[in-house]
Amino acid sequence: MNSMYFTEEHELFRQSLREFLKKEVTPHIDKWEKTGDIDRFIWKKFGEMGYFGIAYPEAYGGLELDLFYTVIFLEELQRINSGGFAAAMWAHAYLAMTHLNKEGDHRIKEEYLRPSISGDKIGCLGITEPFGGSDVAGMRTTAVKEGDHYIINGSKTFITNGVYSDYLVIAAKTNPELGNKGISIFVIDRDTPGVSATKLEKLGWKASDTGEIAFDNVKIPAHNLMGEENKGFSYIMQHFALERLIMGVNAHARTEYALEYAIQYISEREAFGKTIDKFQVLRHTVADIASEVEMCKEFNYSVAKRLDQGQYVVKEASMSKLLSTKIADEAIYKCLQLLGGYGYMEEYPMARLLRDSRLGPIGGGTSEILREIIAKIIIDKKEYKAATK
């Protein structure tokens, strides 16, 4: 236990969560990886255990715990070796629900946040578009106000929980002439006429449903606008700091899990009359990976501490995701090599780990985009400010 960041209560929570996942989730993972459809019962069990309410107000059924409970939640989800299942859980709890909590009014929190915390409703966040990718400001989805309603047209893609969720938190342009200053955030019920979704097939993250969503003259009440009109871009940018830190934490956690498995394997595998963990070249590979993952962990924990204290850590969170996902890809590749031919077999966990890890440098802002954001902050002295408290 790293006592700089984790208390005894944190560790008790970790143990309880690990046992819950082993009992309630792990037995179903292979099935969900094959079907790409996570059974609804597990969402309700997560809700009953309070796992979706870790970061949210008690007034709506949450626990209002510090950010290191979220760090533990993310780390333990990586240990079950299904990036897709983990993504479905945290995309609901920390992408869709973050916007509900930060920008939603009391009615929206009662209708969407409360049942999200209890596991009765599943949410997704729709920002990325087929022609936009990382260019959030270039989105084409529009929301035109007509009386006491908005009419939404457009599409989103690569949306986790995009097919089976109950509601969608989406970004749309309410004033296209203003560019990124004309974006707003809305919540939409899945069964609203004009909403349709197509499931996408992926290289990894097989257990999660990833959808392309279309909006064809979707009519929603004006009170489903969240926050202020035309302030959506600021809200999105603000919450990207948390999303990027989440992906950084995910990366160091799956690297640590991969390394633990590889160490166990080489301590049991024999060649030339001894276990292969006695060969220097393999020992030094392990030493390099262990050093890199420890550096990522310590940095990510320090960023989490600052974010928990209310600091706006967009630069540090971007660095967290950039380096942690890069190191994870490289380290898991090396871990697979330590297993030799068995690393290439589906019955061993490393093949899935390798596929799932590859999304790290892509989702939530590509590494190329993150480098430019960091360069703007460091070279151009650009300052990013929080949109909401």
mmCIF file of C-alpha atoms in Angstrom:
data_model
loop_
_atom_site.group_PDB
_atom_site.id
_atom_site.type_symbol
_atom_site.label_atom_id
_atom_site.label_comp_id
_atom_site.label_asym_id
_atom_site.label_seq_id
_atom_site.Cartn_x
_atom_site.Cartn_y
_atom_site.Cartn_z
ATOM 1 C CA MET A 1 0.000 0.000 0.000
ATOM 2 C CA ASN A 2 1.295 3.458 -0.945
ATOM 3 C CA SER A 3 0.457 5.317 2.255
ATOM 4 C CA MET A 4 1.082 8.694 0.589
ATOM 5 C CA TYR A 5 -2.191 8.263 -1.274
ATOM 6 C CA PHE A 6 -4.071 5.262 0.109
ATOM 7 C CA THR A 7 -5.468 4.739 3.593
ATOM 8 C CA GLU A 8 -6.491 1.526 5.301
ATOM 9 C CA GLU A 9 -10.089 2.283 4.260
ATOM 10 C CA HIS A 10 -8.948 2.499 0.634
ATOM 11 C CA GLU A 11 -7.306 -0.902 0.889
ATOM 12 C CA LEU A 12 -10.379 -2.490 2.452
ATOM 13 C CA PHE A 13 -12.394 -1.088 -0.447
ATOM 14 C CA ARG A 14 -9.870 -2.565 -2.906
ATOM 15 C CA GLN A 15 -10.109 -6.005 -1.319
ATOM 16 C CA SER A 16 -13.902 -5.920 -1.314
ATOM 17 C CA LEU A 17 -14.055 -4.781 -4.933
ATOM 18 C CA ARG A 18 -11.529 -7.418 -6.046
ATOM 19 C CA GLU A 19 -13.586 -10.152 -4.402
ATOM 20 C CA PHE A 20 -16.796 -8.802 -5.958
ATOM 21 C CA LEU A 21 -15.262 -8.772 -9.443
ATOM 22 C CA LYS A 22 -13.847 -12.264 -9.037
ATOM 23 C CA LYS A 23 -17.213 -13.633 -7.955
ATOM 24 C CA GLU A 24 -19.708 -11.633 -10.011
ATOM 25 C CA VAL A 25 -17.848 -10.559 -13.155
ATOM 26 C CA THR A 26 -14.936 -12.847 -14.062
ATOM 27 C CA PRO A 27 -17.113 -15.959 -14.650
ATOM 28 C CA HIS A 28 -19.054 -14.084 -17.371
ATOM 29 C CA ILE A 29 -16.210 -12.265 -19.138
ATOM 30 C CA ASP A 30 -15.533 -14.820 -21.879
ATOM 31 C CA LYS A 31 -19.220 -14.882 -22.758
ATOM 32 C CA TRP A 32 -19.439 -11.094 -22.918
ATOM 33 C CA GLU A 33 -16.252 -10.936 -24.983
ATOM 34 C CA LYS A 34 -17.895 -13.269 -27.520
ATOM 35 C CA THR A 35 -21.329 -11.606 -27.628
ATOM 36 C CA GLY A 36 -20.277 -7.982 -27.198
ATOM 37 C CA ASP A 37 -23.310 -7.572 -24.970
ATOM 38 C CA ILE A 38 -22.943 -7.198 -21.194
ATOM 39 C CA ASP A 39 -25.928 -8.631 -19.319
ATOM 40 C CA ARG A 40 -28.024 -6.000 -17.561
ATOM 41 C CA PHE A 41 -27.925 -7.743 -14.197
ATOM 42 C CA ILE A 42 -24.300 -6.757 -13.598
ATOM 43 C CA TRP A 43 -25.073 -3.045 -13.948
ATOM 44 C CA LYS A 44 -27.663 -3.369 -11.206
ATOM 45 C CA LYS A 45 -25.206 -5.252 -8.975
ATOM 46 C CA PHE A 46 -22.598 -2.516 -9.458
ATOM 47 C CA GLY A 47 -25.239 0.022 -8.512
ATOM 48 C CA GLU A 48 -26.314 -1.903 -5.420
ATOM 49 C CA MET A 49 -22.687 -2.075 -4.260
ATOM 50 C CA GLY A 50 -22.343 1.697 -4.680
ATOM 51 C CA TYR A 51 -19.621 1.479 -7.320
ATOM 52 C CA PHE A 52 -21.324 3.900 -9.718
ATOM 53 C CA GLY A 53 -21.841 6.427 -6.917
ATOM 54 C CA ILE A 54 -18.239 6.649 -5.711
ATOM 55 C CA ALA A 55 -17.702 10.212 -6.912
ATOM 56 C CA TYR A 56 -21.259 11.541 -6.769
ATOM 57 C CA PRO A 57 -23.372 13.485 -4.248
ATOM 58 C CA GLU A 58 -25.155 11.706 -1.432
ATOM 59 C CA ALA A 59 -28.239 13.733 -2.335
ATOM 60 C CA TYR A 60 -28.671 11.551 -5.424
ATOM 61 C CA GLY A 61 -27.602 8.251 -3.894
ATOM 62 C CA GLY A 62 -23.851 8.645 -4.236
ATOM 63 C CA LEU A 63 -21.039 8.212 -1.733
ATOM 64 C CA GLU A 64 -18.984 11.408 -2.316
ATOM 65 C CA LEU A 65 -15.669 9.626 -1.807
ATOM 66 C CA ASP A 66 -12.252 10.989 -2.711
ATOM 67 C CA LEU A 67 -10.691 10.384 -6.119
ATOM 68 C CA PHE A 68 -8.470 7.553 -4.929
ATOM 69 C CA TYR A 69 -11.521 5.324 -4.570
ATOM 70 C CA THR A 70 -12.048 5.963 -8.288
ATOM 71 C CA VAL A 71 -8.382 5.119 -8.934
ATOM 72 C CA ILE A 72 -8.877 1.795 -7.146
ATOM 73 C CA PHE A 73 -12.099 1.162 -9.099
ATOM 74 C CA LEU A 74 -10.223 1.682 -12.372
ATOM 75 C CA GLU A 75 -7.173 -0.359 -11.369
ATOM 76 C CA GLU A 76 -9.170 -3.363 -10.245
ATOM 77 C CA LEU A 77 -11.317 -3.343 -13.395
ATOM 78 C CA GLN A 78 -8.140 -3.776 -15.456
ATOM 79 C CA ARG A 79 -7.201 -6.934 -13.558
ATOM 80 C CA ILE A 80 -10.149 -8.922 -14.922
ATOM 81 C CA ASN A 81 -8.569 -8.689 -18.389
ATOM 82 C CA SER A 82 -11.425 -7.233 -20.374
ATOM 83 C CA GLY A 83 -10.750 -3.720 -21.552
ATOM 84 C CA GLY A 84 -14.229 -3.681 -23.071
ATOM 85 C CA PHE A 85 -16.044 -4.507 -19.844
ATOM 86 C CA ALA A 86 -13.934 -1.977 -17.935
ATOM 87 C CA ALA A 87 -14.633 0.691 -20.564
ATOM 88 C CA ALA A 88 -18.385 0.081 -20.447
ATOM 89 C CA MET A 89 -18.353 0.614 -16.685
ATOM 90 C CA TRP A 90 -16.160 3.704 -16.538
ATOM 91 C CA ALA A 91 -17.651 5.315 -19.671
ATOM 92 C CA HIS A 92 -21.014 5.167 -17.925
ATOM 93 C CA ALA A 93 -19.738 6.286 -14.526
ATOM 94 C CA TYR A 94 -17.181 8.919 -15.534
ATOM 95 C CA LEU A 95 -18.093 10.157 -19.006
ATOM 96 C CA ALA A 96 -21.887 10.304 -19.216
ATOM 97 C CA MET A 97 -22.476 10.764 -15.486
ATOM 98 C CA THR A 98 -19.807 13.456 -15.076
ATOM 99 C CA HIS A 99 -21.756 15.732 -17.426
ATOM 100 C CA LEU A 100 -25.045 14.939 -15.693
ATOM 101 C CA ASN A 101 -23.525 15.877 -12.361
ATOM 102 C CA LYS A 102 -21.642 18.988 -13.459
ATOM 103 C CA GLU A 103 -24.059 20.544 -15.939
ATOM 104 C CA GLY A 104 -27.412 18.924 -15.195
ATOM 105 C CA ASP A 105 -30.046 20.740 -13.140
ATOM 106 C CA HIS A 106 -31.932 19.115 -10.256
ATOM 107 C CA ARG A 107 -34.576 17.598 -12.553
ATOM 108 C CA ILE A 108 -31.971 16.019 -14.802
ATOM 109 C CA LYS A 109 -30.077 14.668 -11.817
ATOM 110 C CA GLU A 110 -33.239 13.102 -10.426
ATOM 111 C CA GLU A 111 -34.291 11.615 -13.768
ATOM 112 C CA TYR A 112 -30.885 10.473 -15.031
ATOM 113 C CA LEU A 113 -28.104 10.726 -12.435
ATOM 114 C CA ARG A 114 -29.937 8.974 -9.606
ATOM 115 C CA PRO A 115 -30.919 5.889 -11.670
ATOM 116 C CA SER A 116 -27.415 5.879 -13.183
ATOM 117 C CA ILE A 117 -25.928 5.608 -9.701
ATOM 118 C CA SER A 118 -28.324 2.780 -8.804
ATOM 119 C CA GLY A 119 -27.561 0.898 -12.033
ATOM 120 C CA ASP A 120 -31.107 1.205 -13.362
ATOM 121 C CA LYS A 121 -30.088 3.387 -16.304
ATOM 122 C CA ILE A 122 -26.999 3.160 -18.508
ATOM 123 C CA GLY A 123 -25.522 6.209 -20.198
ATOM 124 C CA CYS A 124 -23.093 7.037 -22.978
ATOM 125 C CA LEU A 125 -21.286 10.196 -24.064
ATOM 126 C CA GLY A 126 -21.488 11.165 -27.724
ATOM 127 C CA ILE A 127 -18.898 13.673 -28.902
ATOM 128 C CA THR A 128 -16.771 12.056 -31.641
ATOM 129 C CA GLU A 129 -18.179 12.213 -35.170
ATOM 130 C CA PRO A 130 -17.431 10.277 -38.371
ATOM 131 C CA PHE A 131 -15.819 13.270 -40.065
ATOM 132 C CA GLY A 132 -14.398 14.926 -36.946
ATOM 133 C CA GLY A 133 -12.357 12.405 -34.964
ATOM 134 C CA SER A 134 -10.304 14.381 -32.466
ATOM 135 C CA ASP A 135 -11.517 17.684 -33.954
ATOM 136 C CA VAL A 136 -14.304 18.408 -31.475
ATOM 137 C CA ALA A 137 -14.779 21.944 -32.791
ATOM 138 C CA GLY A 138 -15.401 20.543 -36.283
ATOM 139 C CA MET A 139 -18.525 18.613 -35.317
ATOM 140 C CA ARG A 140 -21.484 18.788 -37.699
ATOM 141 C CA THR A 141 -24.352 17.635 -35.491
ATOM 142 C CA THR A 142 -26.792 20.515 -35.008
ATOM 143 C CA ALA A 143 -29.475 21.379 -32.474
ATOM 144 C CA VAL A 144 -31.940 23.992 -33.750
ATOM 145 C CA LYS A 145 -34.294 25.551 -31.225
ATOM 146 C CA GLU A 146 -37.953 25.640 -32.211
ATOM 147 C CA GLY A 147 -40.157 27.020 -29.469
ATOM 148 C CA ASP A 148 -39.790 24.872 -26.379
ATOM 149 C CA HIS A 149 -37.910 22.096 -28.214
ATOM 150 C CA TYR A 150 -34.628 21.441 -30.013
ATOM 151 C CA ILE A 151 -34.420 19.508 -33.292
ATOM 152 C CA ILE A 152 -31.222 17.476 -33.523
ATOM 153 C CA ASN A 153 -29.652 16.157 -36.717
ATOM 154 C CA GLY A 154 -26.282 14.526 -37.258
ATOM 155 C CA SER A 155 -24.252 11.520 -36.170
ATOM 156 C CA LYS A 156 -21.691 10.275 -33.652
ATOM 157 C CA THR A 157 -19.260 7.381 -33.866
ATOM 158 C CA PHE A 158 -16.961 5.217 -31.723
ATOM 159 C CA ILE A 159 -19.360 5.688 -28.802
ATOM 160 C CA THR A 160 -18.880 3.241 -25.903
ATOM 161 C CA ASN A 161 -22.295 2.000 -24.697
ATOM 162 C CA GLY A 162 -23.614 3.596 -27.862
ATOM 163 C CA VAL A 163 -26.012 0.762 -28.705
ATOM 164 C CA TYR A 164 -27.405 -0.596 -25.435
ATOM 165 C CA SER A 165 -27.476 2.498 -23.200
ATOM 166 C CA ASP A 166 -30.741 4.040 -21.998
ATOM 167 C CA TYR A 167 -29.777 7.667 -22.578
ATOM 168 C CA LEU A 168 -27.184 9.669 -24.473
ATOM 169 C CA VAL A 169 -25.305 12.776 -23.387
ATOM 170 C CA ILE A 170 -24.407 14.446 -26.669
ATOM 171 C CA ALA A 171 -22.755 17.566 -28.004
ATOM 172 C CA ALA A 172 -24.318 19.515 -30.861
ATOM 173 C CA LYS A 173 -23.883 22.915 -32.468
ATOM 174 C CA THR A 174 -26.593 25.368 -31.446
ATOM 175 C CA ASN A 175 -24.835 28.202 -33.258
ATOM 176 C CA PRO A 176 -22.641 26.814 -36.069
ATOM 177 C CA GLU A 177 -21.382 30.259 -37.059
ATOM 178 C CA LEU A 178 -19.536 30.531 -33.737
ATOM 179 C CA GLY A 179 -17.441 27.392 -34.286
ATOM 180 C CA ASN A 180 -16.363 25.857 -30.988
ATOM 181 C CA LYS A 181 -18.109 28.685 -29.163
ATOM 182 C CA GLY A 182 -21.477 27.479 -30.473
ATOM 183 C CA ILE A 183 -21.580 23.945 -29.017
ATOM 184 C CA SER A 184 -24.103 22.824 -26.381
ATOM 185 C CA ILE A 185 -24.662 19.650 -24.336
ATOM 186 C CA PHE A 186 -27.942 17.707 -24.212
ATOM 187 C CA VAL A 187 -29.340 14.536 -22.676
ATOM 188 C CA ILE A 188 -31.524 12.374 -24.922
ATOM 189 C CA ASP A 189 -33.570 9.278 -24.136
ATOM 190 C CA ARG A 190 -32.636 6.265 -26.251
ATOM 191 C CA ASP A 191 -36.249 5.617 -27.325
ATOM 192 C CA THR A 192 -36.772 9.146 -28.690
ATOM 193 C CA PRO A 193 -38.032 8.922 -32.298
ATOM 194 C CA GLY A 194 -35.251 9.506 -34.824
ATOM 195 C CA VAL A 195 -32.422 8.021 -32.713
ATOM 196 C CA SER A 196 -30.790 4.936 -34.235
ATOM 197 C CA ALA A 197 -27.538 3.079 -33.609
ATOM 198 C CA THR A 198 -25.330 0.639 -35.507
ATOM 199 C CA LYS A 199 -22.935 -1.644 -33.668
ATOM 200 C CA LEU A 200 -19.286 -1.480 -34.769
ATOM 201 C CA GLU A 201 -16.882 -4.438 -34.840
ATOM 202 C CA LYS A 202 -13.518 -3.731 -33.196
ATOM 203 C CA LEU A 203 -10.014 -5.172 -32.917
ATOM 204 C CA GLY A 204 -10.243 -5.218 -29.109
ATOM 205 C CA TRP A 205 -12.542 -4.097 -26.290
ATOM 206 C CA LYS A 206 -14.852 -6.868 -27.513
ATOM 207 C CA ALA A 207 -17.171 -6.936 -24.474
ATOM 208 C CA SER A 208 -18.223 -3.312 -24.848
ATOM 209 C CA ASP A 209 -20.772 -2.176 -27.400
ATOM 210 C CA THR A 210 -19.370 0.583 -29.573
ATOM 211 C CA GLY A 211 -21.867 2.355 -31.744
ATOM 212 C CA GLU A 212 -22.360 4.781 -34.577
ATOM 213 C CA ILE A 213 -25.414 6.844 -33.686
ATOM 214 C CA ALA A 214 -27.648 8.800 -36.063
ATOM 215 C CA PHE A 215 -30.051 11.626 -35.209
ATOM 216 C CA ASP A 216 -32.783 12.240 -37.774
ATOM 217 C CA ASN A 217 -34.955 15.227 -36.793
ATOM 218 C CA VAL A 218 -34.838 14.170 -33.152
ATOM 219 C CA LYS A 219 -37.171 16.383 -31.121
ATOM 220 C CA ILE A 220 -36.265 16.877 -27.461
ATOM 221 C CA PRO A 221 -37.573 19.295 -24.796
ATOM 222 C CA ALA A 222 -35.586 22.497 -24.386
ATOM 223 C CA HIS A 223 -35.060 21.653 -20.713
ATOM 224 C CA ASN A 224 -32.850 18.725 -21.802
ATOM 225 C CA LEU A 225 -30.161 21.294 -22.498
ATOM 226 C CA MET A 226 -27.451 20.924 -19.843
ATOM 227 C CA GLY A 227 -25.634 23.971 -18.544
ATOM 228 C CA GLU A 228 -25.635 27.117 -20.638
ATOM 229 C CA GLU A 229 -26.294 27.185 -24.359
ATOM 230 C CA ASN A 230 -23.090 27.523 -26.437
ATOM 231 C CA LYS A 231 -20.840 26.660 -23.466
ATOM 232 C CA GLY A 232 -20.535 22.970 -24.359
ATOM 233 C CA PHE A 233 -16.984 23.099 -25.705
ATOM 234 C CA SER A 234 -15.713 24.463 -22.408
ATOM 235 C CA TYR A 235 -17.522 21.709 -20.505
ATOM 236 C CA ILE A 236 -16.055 19.040 -22.785
ATOM 237 C CA MET A 237 -12.521 20.394 -22.485
ATOM 238 C CA GLN A 238 -12.796 20.616 -18.710
ATOM 239 C CA HIS A 239 -13.880 16.990 -18.346
ATOM 240 C CA PHE A 240 -11.220 15.752 -20.756
ATOM 241 C CA ALA A 241 -8.716 16.149 -17.914
ATOM 242 C CA LEU A 242 -10.517 13.457 -15.901
ATOM 243 C CA GLU A 243 -11.010 11.218 -18.942
ATOM 244 C CA ARG A 244 -7.332 11.380 -19.846
ATOM 245 C CA LEU A 245 -6.218 10.668 -16.306
ATOM 246 C CA ILE A 246 -8.623 7.705 -16.249
ATOM 247 C CA MET A 247 -6.987 6.315 -19.374
ATOM 248 C CA GLY A 248 -3.550 6.914 -17.887
ATOM 249 C CA VAL A 249 -4.514 4.999 -14.740
ATOM 250 C CA ASN A 250 -6.046 2.228 -16.850
ATOM 251 C CA ALA A 251 -2.777 1.966 -18.773
ATOM 252 C CA HIS A 252 -0.516 1.622 -15.757
ATOM 253 C CA ALA A 253 -2.920 -0.870 -14.170
ATOM 254 C CA ARG A 254 -3.111 -3.184 -17.187
ATOM 255 C CA THR A 255 0.684 -3.001 -17.587
ATOM 256 C CA GLU A 256 1.098 -4.010 -13.976
ATOM 257 C CA TYR A 257 -1.320 -6.910 -14.440
ATOM 258 C CA ALA A 258 0.480 -8.050 -17.622
ATOM 259 C CA LEU A 259 3.837 -7.895 -15.858
ATOM 260 C CA GLU A 260 2.563 -9.895 -12.875
ATOM 261 C CA TYR A 261 1.307 -12.596 -15.212
ATOM 262 C CA ALA A 262 4.549 -12.654 -17.208
ATOM 263 C CA ILE A 263 6.652 -12.931 -14.050
ATOM 264 C CA GLN A 264 4.561 -15.857 -12.854
ATOM 265 C CA TYR A 265 4.927 -17.541 -16.238
ATOM 266 C CA ILE A 266 8.713 -17.203 -16.516
ATOM 267 C CA SER A 267 9.129 -18.404 -12.935
ATOM 268 C CA GLU A 268 7.409 -21.699 -13.893
ATOM 269 C CA ARG A 269 8.560 -22.223 -17.488
ATOM 270 C CA GLU A 270 11.746 -24.261 -17.827
ATOM 271 C CA ALA A 271 14.309 -24.288 -20.623
ATOM 272 C CA PHE A 272 17.843 -25.651 -20.728
ATOM 273 C CA GLY A 273 17.480 -27.119 -17.251
ATOM 274 C CA LYS A 274 16.278 -24.022 -15.363
ATOM 275 C CA THR A 275 13.332 -21.669 -15.116
ATOM 276 C CA ILE A 276 13.594 -18.912 -17.687
ATOM 277 C CA ASP A 277 13.437 -16.165 -15.053
ATOM 278 C CA LYS A 278 17.129 -16.978 -14.476
ATOM 279 C CA PHE A 279 18.141 -15.758 -17.944
ATOM 280 C CA GLN A 280 19.591 -12.269 -17.762
ATOM 281 C CA VAL A 281 17.999 -10.925 -20.935
ATOM 282 C CA LEU A 282 14.519 -11.758 -19.611
ATOM 283 C CA ARG A 283 15.307 -10.480 -16.125
ATOM 284 C CA HIS A 284 16.437 -7.141 -17.536
ATOM 285 C CA THR A 285 13.304 -6.876 -19.680
ATOM 286 C CA VAL A 286 11.248 -7.309 -16.517
ATOM 287 C CA ALA A 287 13.387 -4.701 -14.722
ATOM 288 C CA ASP A 288 12.779 -2.165 -17.507
ATOM 289 C CA ILE A 289 9.025 -2.732 -17.566
ATOM 290 C CA ALA A 290 8.726 -2.612 -13.772
ATOM 291 C CA SER A 291 10.636 0.686 -13.674
ATOM 292 C CA GLU A 292 8.473 2.247 -16.356
ATOM 293 C CA VAL A 293 5.160 1.198 -14.803
ATOM 294 C CA GLU A 294 6.266 2.435 -11.386
ATOM 295 C CA MET A 295 7.144 5.843 -12.840
ATOM 296 C CA CYS A 296 3.705 6.032 -14.486
ATOM 297 C CA LYS A 297 1.917 5.022 -11.298
ATOM 298 C CA GLU A 298 3.663 7.595 -9.144
ATOM 299 C CA PHE A 299 3.012 10.366 -11.653
ATOM 300 C CA ASN A 300 -0.628 9.362 -12.136
ATOM 301 C CA TYR A 301 -1.225 9.236 -8.387
ATOM 302 C CA SER A 302 0.234 12.707 -7.963
ATOM 303 C CA VAL A 303 -1.994 14.064 -10.756
ATOM 304 C CA ALA A 304 -5.009 12.387 -9.153
ATOM 305 C CA LYS A 305 -4.146 14.056 -5.861
ATOM 306 C CA ARG A 306 -4.014 17.484 -7.501
ATOM 307 C CA LEU A 307 -7.258 16.899 -9.386
ATOM 308 C CA ASP A 308 -8.926 15.779 -6.159
ATOM 309 C CA GLN A 309 -7.813 19.057 -4.580
ATOM 310 C CA GLY A 310 -9.603 21.006 -7.294
ATOM 311 C CA GLN A 311 -6.629 21.918 -9.462
ATOM 312 C CA TYR A 312 -7.098 22.121 -13.225
ATOM 313 C CA VAL A 313 -4.588 19.541 -14.444
ATOM 314 C CA VAL A 314 -5.218 19.506 -18.193
ATOM 315 C CA LYS A 315 -1.469 19.528 -18.983
ATOM 316 C CA GLU A 316 -0.569 16.818 -16.492
ATOM 317 C CA ALA A 317 -3.561 14.615 -17.410
ATOM 318 C CA SER A 318 -2.604 14.882 -21.075
ATOM 319 C CA MET A 319 0.946 13.838 -20.183
ATOM 320 C CA SER A 320 -0.435 10.975 -18.106
ATOM 321 C CA LYS A 321 -2.419 9.534 -20.987
ATOM 322 C CA LEU A 322 0.299 10.179 -23.584
ATOM 323 C CA LEU A 323 3.095 8.398 -21.735
ATOM 324 C CA SER A 324 1.157 5.760 -19.795
ATOM 325 C CA THR A 325 -0.618 4.424 -22.891
ATOM 326 C CA LYS A 326 2.607 4.466 -24.923
ATOM 327 C CA ILE A 327 4.478 2.569 -22.229
ATOM 328 C CA ALA A 328 1.577 0.129 -21.799
ATOM 329 C CA ASP A 329 1.606 -0.750 -25.503
ATOM 330 C CA GLU A 330 5.353 -1.297 -25.539
ATOM 331 C CA ALA A 331 5.472 -3.150 -22.218
ATOM 332 C CA ILE A 332 2.601 -5.545 -23.000
ATOM 333 C CA TYR A 333 4.215 -6.303 -26.358
ATOM 334 C CA LYS A 334 7.360 -7.299 -24.461
ATOM 335 C CA CYS A 335 5.339 -9.296 -21.920
ATOM 336 C CA LEU A 336 3.752 -11.265 -24.747
ATOM 337 C CA GLN A 337 7.235 -12.011 -26.056
ATOM 338 C CA LEU A 338 8.235 -13.397 -22.646
ATOM 339 C CA LEU A 339 5.579 -16.075 -23.089
ATOM 340 C CA GLY A 340 6.941 -17.117 -26.473
ATOM 341 C CA GLY A 341 4.443 -19.065 -28.549
ATOM 342 C CA TYR A 342 1.975 -19.225 -25.677
ATOM 343 C CA GLY A 343 1.669 -15.450 -25.756
ATOM 344 C CA TYR A 344 0.062 -15.797 -29.184
ATOM 345 C CA MET A 345 -2.567 -18.266 -27.997
ATOM 346 C CA GLU A 346 -6.076 -17.074 -27.173
ATOM 347 C CA GLU A 347 -6.328 -19.281 -24.063
ATOM 348 C CA TYR A 348 -3.605 -17.176 -22.466
ATOM 349 C CA PRO A 349 -4.534 -13.640 -21.337
ATOM 350 C CA MET A 350 -1.738 -11.745 -23.070
ATOM 351 C CA ALA A 351 -3.271 -11.805 -26.568
ATOM 352 C CA ARG A 352 -6.409 -10.029 -25.354
ATOM 353 C CA LEU A 353 -4.345 -7.635 -23.262
ATOM 354 C CA LEU A 354 -2.323 -6.668 -26.326
ATOM 355 C CA ARG A 355 -5.430 -6.004 -28.445
ATOM 356 C CA ASP A 356 -7.230 -4.088 -25.719
ATOM 357 C CA SER A 357 -4.204 -1.976 -24.910
ATOM 358 C CA ARG A 358 -3.893 -0.702 -28.474
ATOM 359 C CA LEU A 359 -6.885 1.588 -28.062
ATOM 360 C CA GLY A 360 -5.072 3.529 -25.339
ATOM 361 C CA PRO A 361 -3.148 5.896 -27.646
ATOM 362 C CA ILE A 362 -6.275 6.438 -29.783
ATOM 363 C CA GLY A 363 -9.388 6.890 -27.617
ATOM 364 C CA GLY A 364 -10.030 10.002 -25.541
ATOM 365 C CA GLY A 365 -7.693 12.109 -27.675
ATOM 366 C CA THR A 366 -5.007 10.567 -29.872
ATOM 367 C CA SER A 367 -1.366 10.759 -28.832
ATOM 368 C CA GLU A 368 -0.747 13.129 -31.740
ATOM 369 C CA ILE A 369 -3.443 15.531 -30.499
ATOM 370 C CA LEU A 370 -2.157 15.300 -26.916
ATOM 371 C CA ARG A 371 1.363 16.205 -28.021
ATOM 372 C CA GLU A 372 0.009 19.322 -29.709
ATOM 373 C CA ILE A 373 -2.009 20.295 -26.612
ATOM 374 C CA ILE A 374 1.079 19.875 -24.435
ATOM 375 C CA ALA A 375 3.183 21.815 -26.942
ATOM 376 C CA LYS A 376 0.683 24.690 -26.920
ATOM 377 C CA ILE A 377 0.867 24.873 -23.130
ATOM 378 C CA ILE A 378 4.642 24.632 -22.916
ATOM 379 C CA ILE A 379 5.789 26.481 -26.052
ATOM 380 C CA ASP A 380 2.916 28.863 -26.811
ATOM 381 C CA LYS A 381 2.099 29.494 -23.119
ATOM 382 C CA LYS A 382 -1.575 28.787 -23.777
ATOM 383 C CA GLU A 383 -3.697 28.665 -20.628
ATOM 384 C CA TYR A 384 -6.755 26.471 -20.262
ATOM 385 C CA LYS A 385 -9.277 27.442 -17.597
ATOM 386 C CA ALA A 386 -12.034 25.497 -15.884
ATOM 387 C CA ALA A 387 -15.545 26.189 -17.158
ATOM 388 C CA THR A 388 -17.369 25.109 -14.003
ATOM 389 C CA LYS A 389 -16.469 24.561 -10.374
#
